Coordinates of C-alpha atoms (C1' of nucleotides) in Angstrom, one line a residue:
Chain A
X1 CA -9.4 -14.5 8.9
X2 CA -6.1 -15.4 6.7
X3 CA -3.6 -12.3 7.4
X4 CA -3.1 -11.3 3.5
X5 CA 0.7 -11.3 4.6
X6 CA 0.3 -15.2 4.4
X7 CA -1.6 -14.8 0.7
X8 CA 0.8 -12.5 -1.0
X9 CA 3.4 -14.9 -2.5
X10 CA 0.2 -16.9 -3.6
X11 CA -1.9 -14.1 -5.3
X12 CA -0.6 -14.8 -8.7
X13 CA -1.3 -19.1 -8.7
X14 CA -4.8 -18.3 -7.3
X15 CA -6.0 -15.9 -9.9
X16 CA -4.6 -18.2 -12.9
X17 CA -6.1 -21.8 -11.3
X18 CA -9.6 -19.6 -10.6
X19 CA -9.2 -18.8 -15.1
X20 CA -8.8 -22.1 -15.6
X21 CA -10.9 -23.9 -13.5
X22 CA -14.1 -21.2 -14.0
X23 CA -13.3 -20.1 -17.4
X24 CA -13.1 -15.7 -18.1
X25 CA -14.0 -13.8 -15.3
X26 CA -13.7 -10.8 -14.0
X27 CA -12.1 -9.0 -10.8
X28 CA -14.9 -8.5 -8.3
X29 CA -16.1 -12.1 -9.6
X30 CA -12.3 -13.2 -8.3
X31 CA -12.6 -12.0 -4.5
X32 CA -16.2 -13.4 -4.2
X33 CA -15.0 -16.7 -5.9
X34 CA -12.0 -16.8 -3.2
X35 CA -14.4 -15.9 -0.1
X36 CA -16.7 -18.4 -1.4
X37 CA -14.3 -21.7 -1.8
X38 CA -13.2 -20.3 2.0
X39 CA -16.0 -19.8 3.2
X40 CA -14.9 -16.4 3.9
X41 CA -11.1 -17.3 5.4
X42 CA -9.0 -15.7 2.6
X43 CA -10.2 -12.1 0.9
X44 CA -8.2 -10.5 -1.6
X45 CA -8.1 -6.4 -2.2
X46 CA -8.6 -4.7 -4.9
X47 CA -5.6 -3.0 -4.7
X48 CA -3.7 -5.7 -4.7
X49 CA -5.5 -8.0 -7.5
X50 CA -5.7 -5.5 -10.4
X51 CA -2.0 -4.9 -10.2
X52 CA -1.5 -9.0 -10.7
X53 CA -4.1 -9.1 -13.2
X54 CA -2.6 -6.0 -15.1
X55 CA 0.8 -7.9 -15.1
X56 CA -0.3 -11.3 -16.2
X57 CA -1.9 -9.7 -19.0
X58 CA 1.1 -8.0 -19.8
X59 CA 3.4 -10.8 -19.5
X60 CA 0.9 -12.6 -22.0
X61 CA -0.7 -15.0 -19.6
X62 CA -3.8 -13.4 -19.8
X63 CA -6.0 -11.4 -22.0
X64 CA -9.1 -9.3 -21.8
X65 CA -12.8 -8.9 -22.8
X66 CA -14.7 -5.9 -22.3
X67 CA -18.4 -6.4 -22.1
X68 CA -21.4 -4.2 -20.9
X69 CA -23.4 -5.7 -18.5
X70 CA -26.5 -2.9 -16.9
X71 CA -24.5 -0.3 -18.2
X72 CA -21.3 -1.3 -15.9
X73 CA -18.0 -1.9 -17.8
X74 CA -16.9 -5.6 -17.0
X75 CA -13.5 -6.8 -18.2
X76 CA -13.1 -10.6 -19.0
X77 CA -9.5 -12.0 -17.9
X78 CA -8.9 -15.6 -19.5
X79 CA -6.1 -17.8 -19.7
X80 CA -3.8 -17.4 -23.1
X81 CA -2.0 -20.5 -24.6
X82 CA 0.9 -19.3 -22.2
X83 CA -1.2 -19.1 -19.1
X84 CA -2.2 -22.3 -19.9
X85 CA 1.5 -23.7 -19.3
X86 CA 2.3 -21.2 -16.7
X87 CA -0.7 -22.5 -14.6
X88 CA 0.3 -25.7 -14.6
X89 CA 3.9 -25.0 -13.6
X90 CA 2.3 -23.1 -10.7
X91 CA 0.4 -25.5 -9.5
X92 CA 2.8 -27.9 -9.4
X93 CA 5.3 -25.2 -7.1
X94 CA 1.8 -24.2 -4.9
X95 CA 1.2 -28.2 -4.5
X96 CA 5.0 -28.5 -3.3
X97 CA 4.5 -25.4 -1.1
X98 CA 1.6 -26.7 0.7
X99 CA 3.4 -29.9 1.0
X100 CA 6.4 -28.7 2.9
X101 CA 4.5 -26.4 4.9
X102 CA 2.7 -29.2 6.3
X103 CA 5.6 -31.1 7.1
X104 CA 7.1 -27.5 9.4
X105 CA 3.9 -27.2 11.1
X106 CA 3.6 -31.3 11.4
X107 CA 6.9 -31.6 13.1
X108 CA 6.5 -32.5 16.5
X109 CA 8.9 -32.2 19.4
X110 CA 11.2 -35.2 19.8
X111 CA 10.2 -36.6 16.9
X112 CA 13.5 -35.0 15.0
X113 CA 15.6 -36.7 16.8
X114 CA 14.2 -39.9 17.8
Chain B
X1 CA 12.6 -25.6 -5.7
X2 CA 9.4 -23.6 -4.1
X3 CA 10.0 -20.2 -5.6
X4 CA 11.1 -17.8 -2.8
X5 CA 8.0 -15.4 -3.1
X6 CA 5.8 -18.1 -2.4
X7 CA 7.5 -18.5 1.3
X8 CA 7.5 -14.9 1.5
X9 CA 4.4 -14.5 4.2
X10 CA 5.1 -18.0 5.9
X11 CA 8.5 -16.3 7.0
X12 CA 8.0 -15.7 10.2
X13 CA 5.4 -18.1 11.3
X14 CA 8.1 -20.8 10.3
X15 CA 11.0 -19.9 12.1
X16 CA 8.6 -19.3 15.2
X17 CA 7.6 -22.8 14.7
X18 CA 11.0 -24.5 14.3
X19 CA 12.5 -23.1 17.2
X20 CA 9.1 -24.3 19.3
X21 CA 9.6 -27.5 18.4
X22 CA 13.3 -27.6 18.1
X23 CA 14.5 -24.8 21.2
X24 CA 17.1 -22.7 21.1
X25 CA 18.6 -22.3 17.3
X26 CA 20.7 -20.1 15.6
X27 CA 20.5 -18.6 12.1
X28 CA 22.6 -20.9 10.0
X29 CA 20.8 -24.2 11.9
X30 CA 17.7 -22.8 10.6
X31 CA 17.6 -22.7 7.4
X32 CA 19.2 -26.6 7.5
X33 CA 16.6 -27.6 9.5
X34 CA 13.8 -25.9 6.6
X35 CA 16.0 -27.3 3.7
X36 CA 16.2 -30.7 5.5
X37 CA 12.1 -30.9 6.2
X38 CA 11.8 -30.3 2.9
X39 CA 13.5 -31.9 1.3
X40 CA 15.6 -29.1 -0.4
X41 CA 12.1 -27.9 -2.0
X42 CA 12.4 -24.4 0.7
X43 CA 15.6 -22.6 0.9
X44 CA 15.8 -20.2 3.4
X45 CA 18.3 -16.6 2.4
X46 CA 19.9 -15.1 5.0
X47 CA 19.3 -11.9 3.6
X48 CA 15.6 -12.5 4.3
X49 CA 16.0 -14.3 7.5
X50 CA 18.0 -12.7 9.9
X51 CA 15.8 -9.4 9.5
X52 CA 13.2 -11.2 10.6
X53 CA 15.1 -12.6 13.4
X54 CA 15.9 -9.4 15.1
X55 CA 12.4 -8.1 14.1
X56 CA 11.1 -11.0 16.4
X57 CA 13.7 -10.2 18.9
X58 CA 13.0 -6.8 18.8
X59 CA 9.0 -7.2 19.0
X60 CA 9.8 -9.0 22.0
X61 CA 9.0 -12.9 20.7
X62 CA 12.6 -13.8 20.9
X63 CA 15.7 -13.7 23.2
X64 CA 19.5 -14.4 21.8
X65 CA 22.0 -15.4 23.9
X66 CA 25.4 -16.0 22.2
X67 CA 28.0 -18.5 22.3
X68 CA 31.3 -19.8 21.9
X69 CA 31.9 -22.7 18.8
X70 CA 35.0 -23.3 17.8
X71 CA 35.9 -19.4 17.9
X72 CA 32.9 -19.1 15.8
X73 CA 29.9 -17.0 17.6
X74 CA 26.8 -18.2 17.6
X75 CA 23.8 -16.3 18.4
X76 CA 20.8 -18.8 19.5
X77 CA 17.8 -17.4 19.0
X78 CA 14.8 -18.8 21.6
X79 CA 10.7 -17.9 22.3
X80 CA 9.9 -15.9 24.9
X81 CA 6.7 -16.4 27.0
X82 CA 5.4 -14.3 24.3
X83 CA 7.0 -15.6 21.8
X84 CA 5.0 -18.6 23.0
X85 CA 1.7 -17.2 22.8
X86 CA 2.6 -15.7 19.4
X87 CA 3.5 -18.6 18.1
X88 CA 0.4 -20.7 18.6
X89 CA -1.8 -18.3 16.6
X90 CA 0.3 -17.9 14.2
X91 CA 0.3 -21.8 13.4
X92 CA -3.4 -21.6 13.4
X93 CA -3.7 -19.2 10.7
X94 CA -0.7 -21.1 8.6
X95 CA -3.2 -24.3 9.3
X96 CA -6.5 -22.1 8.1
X97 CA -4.3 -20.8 5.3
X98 CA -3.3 -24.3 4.1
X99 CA -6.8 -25.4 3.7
X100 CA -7.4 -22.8 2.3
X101 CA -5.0 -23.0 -0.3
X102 CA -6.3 -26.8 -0.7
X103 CA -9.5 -26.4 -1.4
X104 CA -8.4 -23.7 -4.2
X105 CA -6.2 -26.0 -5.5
X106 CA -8.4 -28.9 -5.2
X107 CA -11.3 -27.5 -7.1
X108 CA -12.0 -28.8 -10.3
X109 CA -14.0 -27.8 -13.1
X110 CA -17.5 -28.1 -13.0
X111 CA -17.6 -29.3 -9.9
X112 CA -18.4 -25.4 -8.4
X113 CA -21.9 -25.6 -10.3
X114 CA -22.6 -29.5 -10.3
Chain C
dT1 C1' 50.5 -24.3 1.8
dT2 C1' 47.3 -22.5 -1.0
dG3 C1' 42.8 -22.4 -2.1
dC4 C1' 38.1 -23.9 -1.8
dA5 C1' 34.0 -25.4 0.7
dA6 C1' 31.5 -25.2 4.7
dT7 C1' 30.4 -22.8 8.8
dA8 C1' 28.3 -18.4 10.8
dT9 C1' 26.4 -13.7 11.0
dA10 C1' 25.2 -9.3 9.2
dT11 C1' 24.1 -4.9 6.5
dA12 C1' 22.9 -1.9 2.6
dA13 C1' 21.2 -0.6 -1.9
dA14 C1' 17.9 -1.7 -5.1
dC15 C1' 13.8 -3.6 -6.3
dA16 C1' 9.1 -5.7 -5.9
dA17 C1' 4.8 -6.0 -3.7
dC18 C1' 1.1 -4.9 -0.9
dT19 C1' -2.0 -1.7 1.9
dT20 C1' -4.6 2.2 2.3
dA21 C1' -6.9 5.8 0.5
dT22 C1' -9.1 7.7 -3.1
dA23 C1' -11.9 8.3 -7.5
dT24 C1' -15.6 7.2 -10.5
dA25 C1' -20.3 5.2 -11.7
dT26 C1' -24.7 2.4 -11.7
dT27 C1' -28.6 -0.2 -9.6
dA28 C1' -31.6 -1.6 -5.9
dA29 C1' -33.4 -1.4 -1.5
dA30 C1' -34.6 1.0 2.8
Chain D
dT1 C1' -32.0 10.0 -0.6
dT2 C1' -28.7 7.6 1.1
dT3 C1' -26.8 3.2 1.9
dA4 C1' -25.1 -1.2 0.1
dA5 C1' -23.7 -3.8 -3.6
dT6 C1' -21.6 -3.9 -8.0
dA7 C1' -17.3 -2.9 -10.7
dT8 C1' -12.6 -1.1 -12.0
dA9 C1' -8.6 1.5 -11.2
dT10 C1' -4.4 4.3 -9.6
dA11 C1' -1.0 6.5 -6.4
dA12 C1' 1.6 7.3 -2.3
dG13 C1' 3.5 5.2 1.4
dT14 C1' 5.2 1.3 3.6
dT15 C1' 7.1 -3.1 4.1
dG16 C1' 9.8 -6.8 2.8
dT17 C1' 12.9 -9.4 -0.1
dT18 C1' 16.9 -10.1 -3.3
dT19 C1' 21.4 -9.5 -4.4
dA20 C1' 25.8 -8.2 -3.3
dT21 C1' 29.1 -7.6 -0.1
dA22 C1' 32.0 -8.0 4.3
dT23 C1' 34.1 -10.6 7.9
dA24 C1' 36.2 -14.8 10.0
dT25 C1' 37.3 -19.7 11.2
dT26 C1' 37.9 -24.7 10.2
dG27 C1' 38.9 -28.7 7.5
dC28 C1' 40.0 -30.9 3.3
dA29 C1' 42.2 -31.5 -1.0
dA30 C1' 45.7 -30.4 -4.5

DNA sequence: TTGCAATATATAAACAACTTATATATTAAA
DNA sequence: TTTAATATATAAGTTGTTTATATATTGCAA
């Protein structure tokens, strides 16, 4: 299991790539998305999603859809015009992220200074 | 430039893992080395950095031993046997965290229901 | 010779973020 | 009937980071 330590600075470009990728969905249908393309590594809490998806909406990155499904409120969060762009600027820091992590945890002993 | 809350979590693991590969280091050399393997995409702030530097000391991962350069002291920081230990499964999770991340930021649309 | 940039470490106040616990409510299965 | 799964949400407490600040030396340029 991922320590959520290591997700937190990540939260935010995970939840706007699953909108765009997957179209509306809502928060319980985000953790089992993330457990699912993991196969189980990386779970994300409740009390830490809602706040991010309560922000993004405010920041206008996201907007919701209420819908009643068996009689159990479920709330829709897509992508807005702006969470369109701000997705893709995301992605793009996330892709350079990964990339220089790699490089730190590739760098093998000698090899600095060979 | 990687935004500095994406680094936030990957702190630790990747000061534990310069100074495995790289020995004894002290503050300033550290954040050179991480601007340097990345190109100047990850800047390390002290103000982040040397708390977690006496955290690890303090937890017992690392041992300082200070020095004379130039009048200027420098405290080298260095793994102890736990530090070791530590150190290796930290890396692990960074690795299952990465691939994780990956295969998020890999997936395409449709793909998930092809 | 004055001032700036680089070297080198460190702390504190303010802020942001996450964890844990808790609350609510429905449906299906045991 | 009670447990698990579904579904959202907030608040208190904790942790961690940013920003600003302090200190001090060396080397270079004006």
């Amino acid at each position: 299991m991922i320590p959520t330590d290591l997700i937190k600075g990540s939260l935010k470009t995970i939840v706007l790539k699953l909108l765009k990728e997957e179209g509306p969905m809502h928060g319980y249908a985000i953790t089992h998305k993330v457990e699912e393309l993991t196969e189980g590594k990386m779970k994300l809490t409740y009390g830490a999603l809602y706040p991010v998806l309560h922000k993004l909406e405010k920041d206008g990155s996201l907007v919701t859809a209420s819908e009643n499904f068996n009689n159990r409120i479920r709330i829709y969060y897509s992508l807005t015009p702006k969470g369109h762009t701000v997705v893709a600027e995301r992605i793009k820091e996330l892709n350079e992220f990964i990339e220089s992590l790699q490089r730190i945890v590739d760098t093998k002993p000698g090899l600095s200074h060979a």
